[in-house]
mmCIF file of C-alpha atoms in Angstrom:
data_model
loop_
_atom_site.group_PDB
_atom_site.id
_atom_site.type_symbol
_atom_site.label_atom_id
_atom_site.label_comp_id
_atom_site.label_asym_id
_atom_site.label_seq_id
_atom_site.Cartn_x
_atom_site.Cartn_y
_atom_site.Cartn_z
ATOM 1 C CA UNK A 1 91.545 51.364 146.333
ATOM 2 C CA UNK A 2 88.204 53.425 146.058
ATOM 3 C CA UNK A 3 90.310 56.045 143.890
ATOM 4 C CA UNK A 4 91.523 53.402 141.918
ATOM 5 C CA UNK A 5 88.100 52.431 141.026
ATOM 6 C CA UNK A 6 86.785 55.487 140.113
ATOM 7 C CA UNK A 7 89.851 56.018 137.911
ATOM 8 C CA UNK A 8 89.638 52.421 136.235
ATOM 9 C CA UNK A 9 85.828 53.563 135.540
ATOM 10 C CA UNK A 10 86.572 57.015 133.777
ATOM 11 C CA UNK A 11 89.017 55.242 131.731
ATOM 12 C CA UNK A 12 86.508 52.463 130.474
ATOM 13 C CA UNK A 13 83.744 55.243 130.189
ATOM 14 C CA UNK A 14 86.574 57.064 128.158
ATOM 15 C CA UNK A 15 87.327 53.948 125.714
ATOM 16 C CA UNK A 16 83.195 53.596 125.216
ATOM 17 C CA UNK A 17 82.945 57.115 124.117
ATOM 18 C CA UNK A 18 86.516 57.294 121.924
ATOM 19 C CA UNK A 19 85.285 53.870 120.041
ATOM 20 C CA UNK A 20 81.894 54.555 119.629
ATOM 21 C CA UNK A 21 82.357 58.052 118.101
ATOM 22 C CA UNK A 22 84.836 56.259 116.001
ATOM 23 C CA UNK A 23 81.992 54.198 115.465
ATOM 24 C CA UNK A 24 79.981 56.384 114.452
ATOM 25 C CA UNK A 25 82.528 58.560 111.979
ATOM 26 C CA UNK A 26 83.062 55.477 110.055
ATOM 27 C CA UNK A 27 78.972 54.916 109.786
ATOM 28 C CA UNK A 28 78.784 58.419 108.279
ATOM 29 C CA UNK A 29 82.121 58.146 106.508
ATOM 30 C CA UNK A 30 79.942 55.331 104.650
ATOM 31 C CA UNK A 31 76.979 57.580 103.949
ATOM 32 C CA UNK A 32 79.181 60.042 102.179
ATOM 33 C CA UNK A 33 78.624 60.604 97.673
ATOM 34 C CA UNK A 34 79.805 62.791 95.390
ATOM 35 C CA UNK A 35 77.472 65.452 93.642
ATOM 36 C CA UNK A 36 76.348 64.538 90.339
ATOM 37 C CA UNK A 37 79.040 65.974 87.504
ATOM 38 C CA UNK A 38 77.233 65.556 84.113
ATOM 39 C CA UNK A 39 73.942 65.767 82.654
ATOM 40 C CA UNK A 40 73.751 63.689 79.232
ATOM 41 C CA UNK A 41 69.584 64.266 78.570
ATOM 42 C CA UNK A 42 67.185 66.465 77.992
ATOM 43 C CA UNK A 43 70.584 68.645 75.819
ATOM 44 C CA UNK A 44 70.317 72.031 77.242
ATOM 45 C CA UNK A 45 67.468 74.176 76.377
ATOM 46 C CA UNK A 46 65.482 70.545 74.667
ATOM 47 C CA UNK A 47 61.855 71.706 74.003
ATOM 48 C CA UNK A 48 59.340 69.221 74.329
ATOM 49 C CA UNK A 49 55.456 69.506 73.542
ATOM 50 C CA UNK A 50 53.837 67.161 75.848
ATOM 51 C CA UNK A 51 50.502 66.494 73.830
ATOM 52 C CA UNK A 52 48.753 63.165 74.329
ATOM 53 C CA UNK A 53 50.439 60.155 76.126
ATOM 54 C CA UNK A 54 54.437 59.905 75.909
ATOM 55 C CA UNK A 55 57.327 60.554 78.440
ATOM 56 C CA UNK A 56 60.809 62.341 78.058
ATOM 57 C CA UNK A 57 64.077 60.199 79.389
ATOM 58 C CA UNK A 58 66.332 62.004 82.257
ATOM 59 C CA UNK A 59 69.578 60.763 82.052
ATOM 60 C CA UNK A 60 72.821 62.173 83.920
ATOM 61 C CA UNK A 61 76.587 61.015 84.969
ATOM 62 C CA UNK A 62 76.856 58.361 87.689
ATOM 63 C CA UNK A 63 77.835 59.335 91.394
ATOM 64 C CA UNK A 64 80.527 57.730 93.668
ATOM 65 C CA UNK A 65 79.654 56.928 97.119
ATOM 66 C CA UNK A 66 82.674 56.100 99.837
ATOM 67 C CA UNK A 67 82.081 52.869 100.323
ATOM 68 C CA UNK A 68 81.334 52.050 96.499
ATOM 69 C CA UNK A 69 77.670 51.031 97.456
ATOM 70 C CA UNK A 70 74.672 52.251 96.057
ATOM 71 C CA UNK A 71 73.644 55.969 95.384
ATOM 72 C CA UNK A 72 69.691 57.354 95.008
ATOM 73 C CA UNK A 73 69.057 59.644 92.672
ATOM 74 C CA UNK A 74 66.631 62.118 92.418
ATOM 75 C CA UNK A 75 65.186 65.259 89.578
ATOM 76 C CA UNK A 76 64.281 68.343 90.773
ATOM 77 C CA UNK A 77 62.372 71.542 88.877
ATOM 78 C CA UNK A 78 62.529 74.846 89.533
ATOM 79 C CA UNK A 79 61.991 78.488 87.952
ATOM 80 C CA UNK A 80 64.788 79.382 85.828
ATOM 81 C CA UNK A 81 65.687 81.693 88.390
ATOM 82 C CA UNK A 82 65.183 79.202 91.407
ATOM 83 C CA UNK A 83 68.237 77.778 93.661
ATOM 84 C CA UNK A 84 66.262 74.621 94.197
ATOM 85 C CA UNK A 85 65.546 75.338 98.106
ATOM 86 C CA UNK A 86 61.914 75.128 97.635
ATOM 87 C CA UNK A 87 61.722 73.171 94.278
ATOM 88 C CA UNK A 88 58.503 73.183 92.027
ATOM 89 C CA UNK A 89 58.642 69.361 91.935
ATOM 90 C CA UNK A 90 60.729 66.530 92.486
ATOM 91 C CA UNK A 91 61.226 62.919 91.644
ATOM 92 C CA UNK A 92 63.401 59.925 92.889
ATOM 93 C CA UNK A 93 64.921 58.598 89.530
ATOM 94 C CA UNK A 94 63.857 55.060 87.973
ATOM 95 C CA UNK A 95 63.603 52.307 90.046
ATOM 96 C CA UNK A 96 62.889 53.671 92.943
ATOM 97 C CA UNK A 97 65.808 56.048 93.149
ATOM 98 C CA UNK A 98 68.425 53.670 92.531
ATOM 99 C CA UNK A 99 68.923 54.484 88.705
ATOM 100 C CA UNK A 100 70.874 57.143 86.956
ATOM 101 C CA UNK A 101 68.004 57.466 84.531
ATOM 102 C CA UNK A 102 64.397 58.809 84.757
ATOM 103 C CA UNK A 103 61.439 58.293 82.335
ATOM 104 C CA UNK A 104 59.210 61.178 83.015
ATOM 105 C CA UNK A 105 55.812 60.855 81.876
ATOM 106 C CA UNK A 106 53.666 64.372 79.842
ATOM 107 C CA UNK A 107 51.560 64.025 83.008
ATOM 108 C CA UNK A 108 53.973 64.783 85.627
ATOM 109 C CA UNK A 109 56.219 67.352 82.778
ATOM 110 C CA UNK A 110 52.589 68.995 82.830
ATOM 111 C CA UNK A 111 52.329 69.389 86.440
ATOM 112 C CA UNK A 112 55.568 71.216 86.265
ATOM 113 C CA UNK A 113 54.512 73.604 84.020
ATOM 114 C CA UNK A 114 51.706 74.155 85.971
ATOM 115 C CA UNK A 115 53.541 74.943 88.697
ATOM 116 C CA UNK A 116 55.963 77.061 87.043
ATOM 117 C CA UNK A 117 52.892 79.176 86.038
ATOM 118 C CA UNK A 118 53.257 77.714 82.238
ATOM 119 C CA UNK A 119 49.060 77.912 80.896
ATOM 120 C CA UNK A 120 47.567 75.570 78.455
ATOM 121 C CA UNK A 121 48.648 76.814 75.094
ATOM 122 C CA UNK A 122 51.620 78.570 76.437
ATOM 123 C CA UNK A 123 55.772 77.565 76.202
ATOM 124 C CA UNK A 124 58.060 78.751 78.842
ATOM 125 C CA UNK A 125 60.869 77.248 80.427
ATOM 126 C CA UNK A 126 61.762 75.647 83.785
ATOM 127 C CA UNK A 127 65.633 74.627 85.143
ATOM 128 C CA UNK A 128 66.564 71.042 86.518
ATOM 129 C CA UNK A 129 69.127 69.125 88.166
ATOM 130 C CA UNK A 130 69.726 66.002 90.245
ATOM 131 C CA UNK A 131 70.637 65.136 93.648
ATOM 132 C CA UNK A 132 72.629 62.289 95.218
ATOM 133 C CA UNK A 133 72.696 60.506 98.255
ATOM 134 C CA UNK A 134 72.863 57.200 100.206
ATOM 135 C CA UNK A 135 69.378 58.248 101.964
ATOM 136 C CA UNK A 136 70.422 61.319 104.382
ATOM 137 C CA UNK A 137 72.095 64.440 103.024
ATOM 138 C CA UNK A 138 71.836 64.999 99.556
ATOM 139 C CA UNK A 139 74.500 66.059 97.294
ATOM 140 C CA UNK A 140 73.315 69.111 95.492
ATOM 141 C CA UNK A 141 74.755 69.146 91.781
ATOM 142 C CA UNK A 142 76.333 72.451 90.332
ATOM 143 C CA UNK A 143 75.146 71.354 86.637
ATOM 144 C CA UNK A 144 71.727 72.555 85.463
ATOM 145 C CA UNK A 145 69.962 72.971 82.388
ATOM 146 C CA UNK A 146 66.918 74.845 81.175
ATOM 147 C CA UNK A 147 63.625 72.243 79.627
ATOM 148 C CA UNK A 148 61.361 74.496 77.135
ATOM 149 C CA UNK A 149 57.693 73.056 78.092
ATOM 150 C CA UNK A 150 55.032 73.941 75.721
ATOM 151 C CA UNK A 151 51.885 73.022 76.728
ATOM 152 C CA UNK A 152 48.543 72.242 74.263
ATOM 153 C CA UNK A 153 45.432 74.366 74.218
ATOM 154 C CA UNK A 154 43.974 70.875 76.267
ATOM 155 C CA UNK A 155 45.236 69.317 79.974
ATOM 156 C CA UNK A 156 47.298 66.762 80.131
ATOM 157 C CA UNK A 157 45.919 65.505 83.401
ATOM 158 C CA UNK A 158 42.103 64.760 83.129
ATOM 159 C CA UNK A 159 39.898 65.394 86.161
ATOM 160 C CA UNK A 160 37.828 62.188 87.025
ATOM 161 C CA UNK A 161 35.588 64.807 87.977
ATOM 162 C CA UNK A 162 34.018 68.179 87.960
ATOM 163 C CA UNK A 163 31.725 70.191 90.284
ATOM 164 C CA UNK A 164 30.642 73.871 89.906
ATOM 165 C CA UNK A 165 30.631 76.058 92.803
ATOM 166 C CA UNK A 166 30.573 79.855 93.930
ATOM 167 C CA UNK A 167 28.405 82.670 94.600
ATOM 168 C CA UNK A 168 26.867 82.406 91.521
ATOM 169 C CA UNK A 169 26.052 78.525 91.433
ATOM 170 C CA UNK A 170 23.237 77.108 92.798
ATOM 171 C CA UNK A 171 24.975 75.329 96.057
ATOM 172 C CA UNK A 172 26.567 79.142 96.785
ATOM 173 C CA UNK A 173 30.277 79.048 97.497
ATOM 174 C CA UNK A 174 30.152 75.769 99.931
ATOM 175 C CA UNK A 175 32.210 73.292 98.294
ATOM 176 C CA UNK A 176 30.481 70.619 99.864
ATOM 177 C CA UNK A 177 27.441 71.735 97.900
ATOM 178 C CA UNK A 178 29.170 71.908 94.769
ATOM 179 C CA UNK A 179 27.078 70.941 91.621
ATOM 180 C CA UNK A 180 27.976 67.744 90.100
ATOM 181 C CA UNK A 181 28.831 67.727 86.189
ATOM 182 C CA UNK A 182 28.266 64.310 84.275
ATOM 183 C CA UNK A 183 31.372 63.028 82.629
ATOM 184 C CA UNK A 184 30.354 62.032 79.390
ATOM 185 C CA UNK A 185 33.568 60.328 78.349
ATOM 186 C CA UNK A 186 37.369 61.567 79.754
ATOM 187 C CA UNK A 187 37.897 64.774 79.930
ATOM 188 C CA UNK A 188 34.358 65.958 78.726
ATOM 189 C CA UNK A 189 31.832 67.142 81.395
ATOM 190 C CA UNK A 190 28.208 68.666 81.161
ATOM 191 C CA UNK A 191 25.776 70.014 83.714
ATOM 192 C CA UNK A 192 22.184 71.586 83.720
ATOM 193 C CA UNK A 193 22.064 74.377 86.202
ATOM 194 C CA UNK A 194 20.763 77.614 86.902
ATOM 195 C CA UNK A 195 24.042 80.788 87.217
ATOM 196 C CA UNK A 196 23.260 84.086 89.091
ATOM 197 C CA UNK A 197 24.801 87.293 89.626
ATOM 198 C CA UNK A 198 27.783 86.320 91.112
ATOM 199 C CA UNK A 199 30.954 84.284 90.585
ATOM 200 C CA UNK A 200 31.666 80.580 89.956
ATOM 201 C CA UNK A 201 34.908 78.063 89.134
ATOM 202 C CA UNK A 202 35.130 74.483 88.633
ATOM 203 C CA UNK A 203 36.878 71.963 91.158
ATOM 204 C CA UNK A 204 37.962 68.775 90.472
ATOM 205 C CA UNK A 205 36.243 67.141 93.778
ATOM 206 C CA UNK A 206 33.816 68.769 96.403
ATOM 207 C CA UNK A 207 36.280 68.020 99.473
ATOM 208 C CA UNK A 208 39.545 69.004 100.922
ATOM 209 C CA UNK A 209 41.789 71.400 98.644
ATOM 210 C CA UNK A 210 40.913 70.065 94.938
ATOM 211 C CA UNK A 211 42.689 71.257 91.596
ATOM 212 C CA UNK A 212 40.755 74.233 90.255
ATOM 213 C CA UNK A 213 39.425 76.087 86.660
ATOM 214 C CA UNK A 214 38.138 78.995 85.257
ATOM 215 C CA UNK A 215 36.379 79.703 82.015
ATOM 216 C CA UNK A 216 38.133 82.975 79.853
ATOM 217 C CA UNK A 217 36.381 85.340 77.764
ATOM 218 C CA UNK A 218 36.628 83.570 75.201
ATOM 219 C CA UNK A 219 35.824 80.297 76.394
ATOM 220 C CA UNK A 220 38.659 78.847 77.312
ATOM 221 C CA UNK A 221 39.376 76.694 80.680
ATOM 222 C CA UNK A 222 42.673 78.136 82.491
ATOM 223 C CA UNK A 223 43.691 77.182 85.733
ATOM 224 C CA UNK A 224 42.595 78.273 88.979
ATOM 225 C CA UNK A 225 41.072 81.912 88.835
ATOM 226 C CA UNK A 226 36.953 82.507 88.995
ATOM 227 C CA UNK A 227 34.628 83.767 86.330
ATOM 228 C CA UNK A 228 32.116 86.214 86.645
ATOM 229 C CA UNK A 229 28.521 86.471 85.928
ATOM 230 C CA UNK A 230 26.126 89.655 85.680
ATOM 231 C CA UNK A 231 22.564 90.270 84.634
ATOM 232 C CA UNK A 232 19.649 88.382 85.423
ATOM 233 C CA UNK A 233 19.502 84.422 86.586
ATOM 234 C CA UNK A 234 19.772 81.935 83.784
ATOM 235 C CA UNK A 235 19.260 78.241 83.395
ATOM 236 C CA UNK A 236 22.582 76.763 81.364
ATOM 237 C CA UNK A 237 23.510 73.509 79.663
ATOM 238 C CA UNK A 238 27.082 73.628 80.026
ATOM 239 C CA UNK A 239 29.838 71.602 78.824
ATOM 240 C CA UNK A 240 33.250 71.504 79.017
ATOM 241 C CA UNK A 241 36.276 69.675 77.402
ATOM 242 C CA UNK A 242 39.288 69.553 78.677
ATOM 243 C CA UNK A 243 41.099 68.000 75.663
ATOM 244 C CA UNK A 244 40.492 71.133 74.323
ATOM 245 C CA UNK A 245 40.179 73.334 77.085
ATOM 246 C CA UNK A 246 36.836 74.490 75.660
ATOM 247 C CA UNK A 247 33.694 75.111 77.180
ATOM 248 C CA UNK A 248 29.948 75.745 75.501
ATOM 249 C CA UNK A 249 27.469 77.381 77.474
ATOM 250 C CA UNK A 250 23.225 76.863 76.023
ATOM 251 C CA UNK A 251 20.818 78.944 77.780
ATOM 252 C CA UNK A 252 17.552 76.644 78.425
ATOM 253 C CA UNK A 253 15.039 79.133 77.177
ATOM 254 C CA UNK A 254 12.413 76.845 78.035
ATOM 255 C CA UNK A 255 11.191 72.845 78.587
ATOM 256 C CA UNK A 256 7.667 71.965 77.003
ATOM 257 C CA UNK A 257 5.793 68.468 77.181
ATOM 258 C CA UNK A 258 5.130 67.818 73.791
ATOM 259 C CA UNK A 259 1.533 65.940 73.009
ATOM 260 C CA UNK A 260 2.104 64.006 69.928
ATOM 261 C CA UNK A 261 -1.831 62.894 69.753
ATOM 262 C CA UNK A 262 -2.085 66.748 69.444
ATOM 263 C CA UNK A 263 1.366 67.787 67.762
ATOM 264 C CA UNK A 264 2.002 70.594 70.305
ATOM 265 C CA UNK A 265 3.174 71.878 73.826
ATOM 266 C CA UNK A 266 0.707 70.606 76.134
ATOM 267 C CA UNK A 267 2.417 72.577 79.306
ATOM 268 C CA UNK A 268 6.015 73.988 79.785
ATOM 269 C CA UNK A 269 7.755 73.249 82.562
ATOM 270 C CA UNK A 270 9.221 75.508 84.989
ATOM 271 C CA UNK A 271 12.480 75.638 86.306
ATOM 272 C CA UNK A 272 12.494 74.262 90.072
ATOM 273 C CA UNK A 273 16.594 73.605 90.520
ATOM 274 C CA UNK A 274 18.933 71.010 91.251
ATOM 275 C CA UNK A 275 19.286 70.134 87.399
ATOM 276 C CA UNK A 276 15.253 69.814 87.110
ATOM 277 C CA UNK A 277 12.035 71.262 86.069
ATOM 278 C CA UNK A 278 8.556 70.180 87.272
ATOM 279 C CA UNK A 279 4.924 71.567 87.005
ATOM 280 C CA UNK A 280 2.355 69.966 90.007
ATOM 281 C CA UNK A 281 -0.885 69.241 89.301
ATOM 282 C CA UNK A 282 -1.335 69.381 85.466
ATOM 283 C CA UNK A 283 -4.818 67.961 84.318
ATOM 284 C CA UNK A 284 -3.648 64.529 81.836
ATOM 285 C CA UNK A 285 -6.536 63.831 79.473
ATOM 286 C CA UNK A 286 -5.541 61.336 76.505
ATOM 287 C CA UNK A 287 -6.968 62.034 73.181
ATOM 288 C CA UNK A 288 -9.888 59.845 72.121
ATOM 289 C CA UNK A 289 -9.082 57.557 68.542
ATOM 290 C CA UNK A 290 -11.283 55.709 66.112
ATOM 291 C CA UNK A 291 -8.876 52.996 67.570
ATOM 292 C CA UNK A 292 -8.758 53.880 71.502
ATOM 293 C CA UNK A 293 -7.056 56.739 73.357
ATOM 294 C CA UNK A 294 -4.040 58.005 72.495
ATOM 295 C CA UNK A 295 -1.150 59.495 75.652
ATOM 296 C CA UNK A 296 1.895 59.318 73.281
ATOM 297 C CA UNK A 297 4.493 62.637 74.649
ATOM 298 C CA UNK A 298 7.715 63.057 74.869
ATOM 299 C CA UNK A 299 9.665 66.964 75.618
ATOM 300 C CA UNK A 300 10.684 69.868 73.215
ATOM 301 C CA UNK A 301 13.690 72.221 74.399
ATOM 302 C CA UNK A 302 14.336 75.688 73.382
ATOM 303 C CA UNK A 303 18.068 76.864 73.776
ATOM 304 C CA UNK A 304 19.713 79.625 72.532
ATOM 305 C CA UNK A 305 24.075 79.869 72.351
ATOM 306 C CA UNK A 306 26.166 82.090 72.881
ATOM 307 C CA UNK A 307 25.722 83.838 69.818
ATOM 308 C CA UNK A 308 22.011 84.722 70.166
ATOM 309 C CA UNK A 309 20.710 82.167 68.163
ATOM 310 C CA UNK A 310 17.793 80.029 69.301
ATOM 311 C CA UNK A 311 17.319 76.379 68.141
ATOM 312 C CA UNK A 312 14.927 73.256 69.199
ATOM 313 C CA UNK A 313 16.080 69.865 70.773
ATOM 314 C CA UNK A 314 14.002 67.042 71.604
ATOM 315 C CA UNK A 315 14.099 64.524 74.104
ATOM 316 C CA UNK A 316 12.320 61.255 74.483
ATOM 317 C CA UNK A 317 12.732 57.743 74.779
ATOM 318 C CA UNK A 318 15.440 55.266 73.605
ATOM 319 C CA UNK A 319 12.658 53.349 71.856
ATOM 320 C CA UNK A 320 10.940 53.733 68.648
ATOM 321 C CA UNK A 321 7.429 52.708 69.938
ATOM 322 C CA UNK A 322 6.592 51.891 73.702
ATOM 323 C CA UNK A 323 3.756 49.853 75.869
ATOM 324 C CA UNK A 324 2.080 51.872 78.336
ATOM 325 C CA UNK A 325 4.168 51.604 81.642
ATOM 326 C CA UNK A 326 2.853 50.069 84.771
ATOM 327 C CA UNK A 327 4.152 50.525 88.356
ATOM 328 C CA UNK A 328 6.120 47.382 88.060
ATOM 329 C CA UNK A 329 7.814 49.384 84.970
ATOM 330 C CA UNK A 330 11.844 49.595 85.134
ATOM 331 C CA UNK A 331 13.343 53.263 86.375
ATOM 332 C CA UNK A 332 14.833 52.854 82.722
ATOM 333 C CA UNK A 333 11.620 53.501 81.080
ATOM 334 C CA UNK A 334 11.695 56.994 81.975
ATOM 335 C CA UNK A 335 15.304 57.760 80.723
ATOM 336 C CA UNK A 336 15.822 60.222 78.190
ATOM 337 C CA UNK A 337 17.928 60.415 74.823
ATOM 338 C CA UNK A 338 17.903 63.212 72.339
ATOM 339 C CA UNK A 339 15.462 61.904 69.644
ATOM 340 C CA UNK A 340 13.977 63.744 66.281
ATOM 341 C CA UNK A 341 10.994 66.067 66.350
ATOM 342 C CA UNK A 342 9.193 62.897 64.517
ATOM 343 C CA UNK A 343 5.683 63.385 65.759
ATOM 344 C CA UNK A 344 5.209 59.818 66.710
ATOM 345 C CA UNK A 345 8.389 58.527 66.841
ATOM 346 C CA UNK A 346 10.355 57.825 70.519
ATOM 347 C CA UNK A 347 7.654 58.732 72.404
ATOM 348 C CA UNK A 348 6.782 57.635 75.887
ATOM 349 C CA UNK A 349 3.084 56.819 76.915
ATOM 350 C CA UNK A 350 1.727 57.823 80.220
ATOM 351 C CA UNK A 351 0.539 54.902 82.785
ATOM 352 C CA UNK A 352 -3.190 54.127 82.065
ATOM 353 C CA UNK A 353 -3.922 55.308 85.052
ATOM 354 C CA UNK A 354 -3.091 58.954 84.414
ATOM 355 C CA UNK A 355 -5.949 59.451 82.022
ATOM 356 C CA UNK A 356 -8.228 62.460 83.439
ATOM 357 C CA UNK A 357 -6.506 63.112 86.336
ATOM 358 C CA UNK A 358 -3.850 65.595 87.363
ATOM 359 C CA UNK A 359 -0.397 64.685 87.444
ATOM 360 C CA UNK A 360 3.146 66.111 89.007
ATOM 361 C CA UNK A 361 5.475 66.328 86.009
ATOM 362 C CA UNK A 362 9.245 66.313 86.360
ATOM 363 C CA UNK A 363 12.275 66.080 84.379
ATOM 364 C CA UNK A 364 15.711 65.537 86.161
ATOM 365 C CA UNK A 365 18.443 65.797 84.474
ATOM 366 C CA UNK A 366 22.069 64.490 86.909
ATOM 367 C CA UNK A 367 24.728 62.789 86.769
ATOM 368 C CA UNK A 368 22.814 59.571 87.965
ATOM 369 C CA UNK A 369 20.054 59.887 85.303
ATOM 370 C CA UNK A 370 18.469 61.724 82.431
ATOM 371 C CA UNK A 371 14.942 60.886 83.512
ATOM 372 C CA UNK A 372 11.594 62.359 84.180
ATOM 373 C CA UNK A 373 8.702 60.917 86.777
ATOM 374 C CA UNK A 374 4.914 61.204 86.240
ATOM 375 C CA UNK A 375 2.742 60.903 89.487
ATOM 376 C CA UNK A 376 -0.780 60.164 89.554
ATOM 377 C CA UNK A 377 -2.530 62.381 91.410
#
């Protein structure tokens, strides 16, 4: 009877294994698809200039899965040499994988030129395909065709942001320390900052493993890469656009506080980093009028580009005429706008207060503010 029992029980265990690998045979039986045949679109070899905002339409032959359910779809990119096993990029197809279509935006098409080494302002040509499934082994198609990208001079994909860092930059090569740029509208950045022997790139964040630029010899922003700097330290303006993928670089020769009572440089300021210049403990005496005393200023820049050639700009404030300030005065008061050399025109006034006594001086100009502070001594 024992023997019995041990027999009856091998023979149930045996049913429970027999039916549920049957079990599970069907369940992958279900899973099973056929590789994609045809590709209808891009034709083979399409070339497609992805300037501005648009989007190119995938579109390939639909799969048949085993149990005539649903298949996912999904593009993949790779060197025109590639086999696919590490693809350059990938997408599931429109609607979330489930369509045999796929609206690609210039955005991502850019991103795979990037990564197929393809540089702003150059054409060259990647291979794609598509994959099926039912959500576990994909069924690699054996059609492929070749996309020509060409690129524009300008990115695509905008940073949100830019920071400047590297041995020659004033925060050294800790990214944390980066220097901020301003964004003065998409894709156009400018910074006031001081470059040393050294080298230098731009990130697109001051954290973690950002995207990353260069500036050319002749200008240009290119991907990744560093640029180099010789010679002596300099104080820059320097913008960048990377709709263009052009860059300007102004050396500040110098930053004088203009006396308008007096029409000329009462005292230039020097350089002290982190985007400013201040002078400590300059002697403020207002200029005595028929009418009263007179402590109208505002600041005269002297930059020179890349050429050689040095020019004038002045900065002062956003109004035509101003009351003296008071130390209930907004932090807006002190903002700065580029204004005309006008003698009297857009000029600040210094707090009564200032008159014959000394005074630390100090223009800041970052990405919170173009300002400048005047304490009373």
């Amino acid at each position: 009877m024992k023997k019995n029992l041990k027999h009856i029980l091998f023979v149930c265990l045996a049913t429970v294994v027999v039916f549920g690998s049957c079990k599970d045979d069907n369940e992958l039986d279900h899973t099973k698809v056929s590789a994609v045949e045809n590709l209808f679109a891009p034709s083979d070899n399409a070339n497609v200039f992805i300037e501005g905002e648009g989007s190119v339409m995938f579109e390939w032959e639909k799969a048949k899965a085993e149990d005539n359910g649903v298949v996912l779809y999904e593009v993949l990119f790779d060197k025109t040499d590639g086999d696919f096993s590490k693809p350059l990029y990938s997408l599931p197809s429109d609607g979330n994988g489930y369509q045999r279509t796929l609206s690609i935006s210039y955005g991502d098409l850019s991103k795979v030129a990037a990564a197929a080494g393809i540089k702003p302002g150059e054409t060259g040509k990647v291979k794609w395909t598509v994959w099926s499934s039912k959500g576990m082994e994909a069924q690699k198609s054996s059609a492929t065709r070749i996309l020509e990208i060409e690129r524009p001079e300008g990115f695509t994909v905008l940073p949100a942001t830019a920071y400047l860092t590297g041995t020659a930059t004033e925060g050294g090569d800790d990214i944390s320390k980066a220097v901020p740029f301003k964004k003065l509208s998409d894709g156009v950045f400018e910074v006031y900052t001081s470059l040393k022997a050294g080298a230098y790139h731009i990130a697109e964040r001051n954290s973690g493993n950002p995207a990353t630029y260069s500036v050319s010899g002749d200008g240009k922003i290119v991907e990744s890469g560093t640029t180099t700097v010789s010679g002596s330290t300099k104080v820059y303006r320097i913008r960048l656009n990377f709709n263009t993928a052009g860059s300007e670089f102004t050396e500040i020769v110098s930053l004088g506080l203009w006396f308008a009572p007096e029409n000329k440089i009462w005292y230039e300021l020097p350089y002290a980093g982190g985007s400013s210049w201040e002078i400590k403990n300059a002697p403020v005496v207002f200029k005595q009028e028929g009418w009263g005393r007179d402590e109208r200023y505002k600041f005269k820049f002297v930059v020179k580009n890349a050429a050689g050639a040095s020019s004038e700009e002045w900065y002062g404030s956003v109004n035509r005429d101003n009351q003296r300030p008071t130390d209930a005065s907004q932090p807006s008061y002190w903002y700065m706008v580029p204004v005309t050399n006008n003698q009297w025109d857009n000029c600040f006034k210094f707090n009564g207060n200032a008159d014959n006594k000394n005074a630390d001086i100090k223009v800041t100009f970052t990405p919170a503010a173009y300002t400048h502070s005047v304490t009373v001594k």
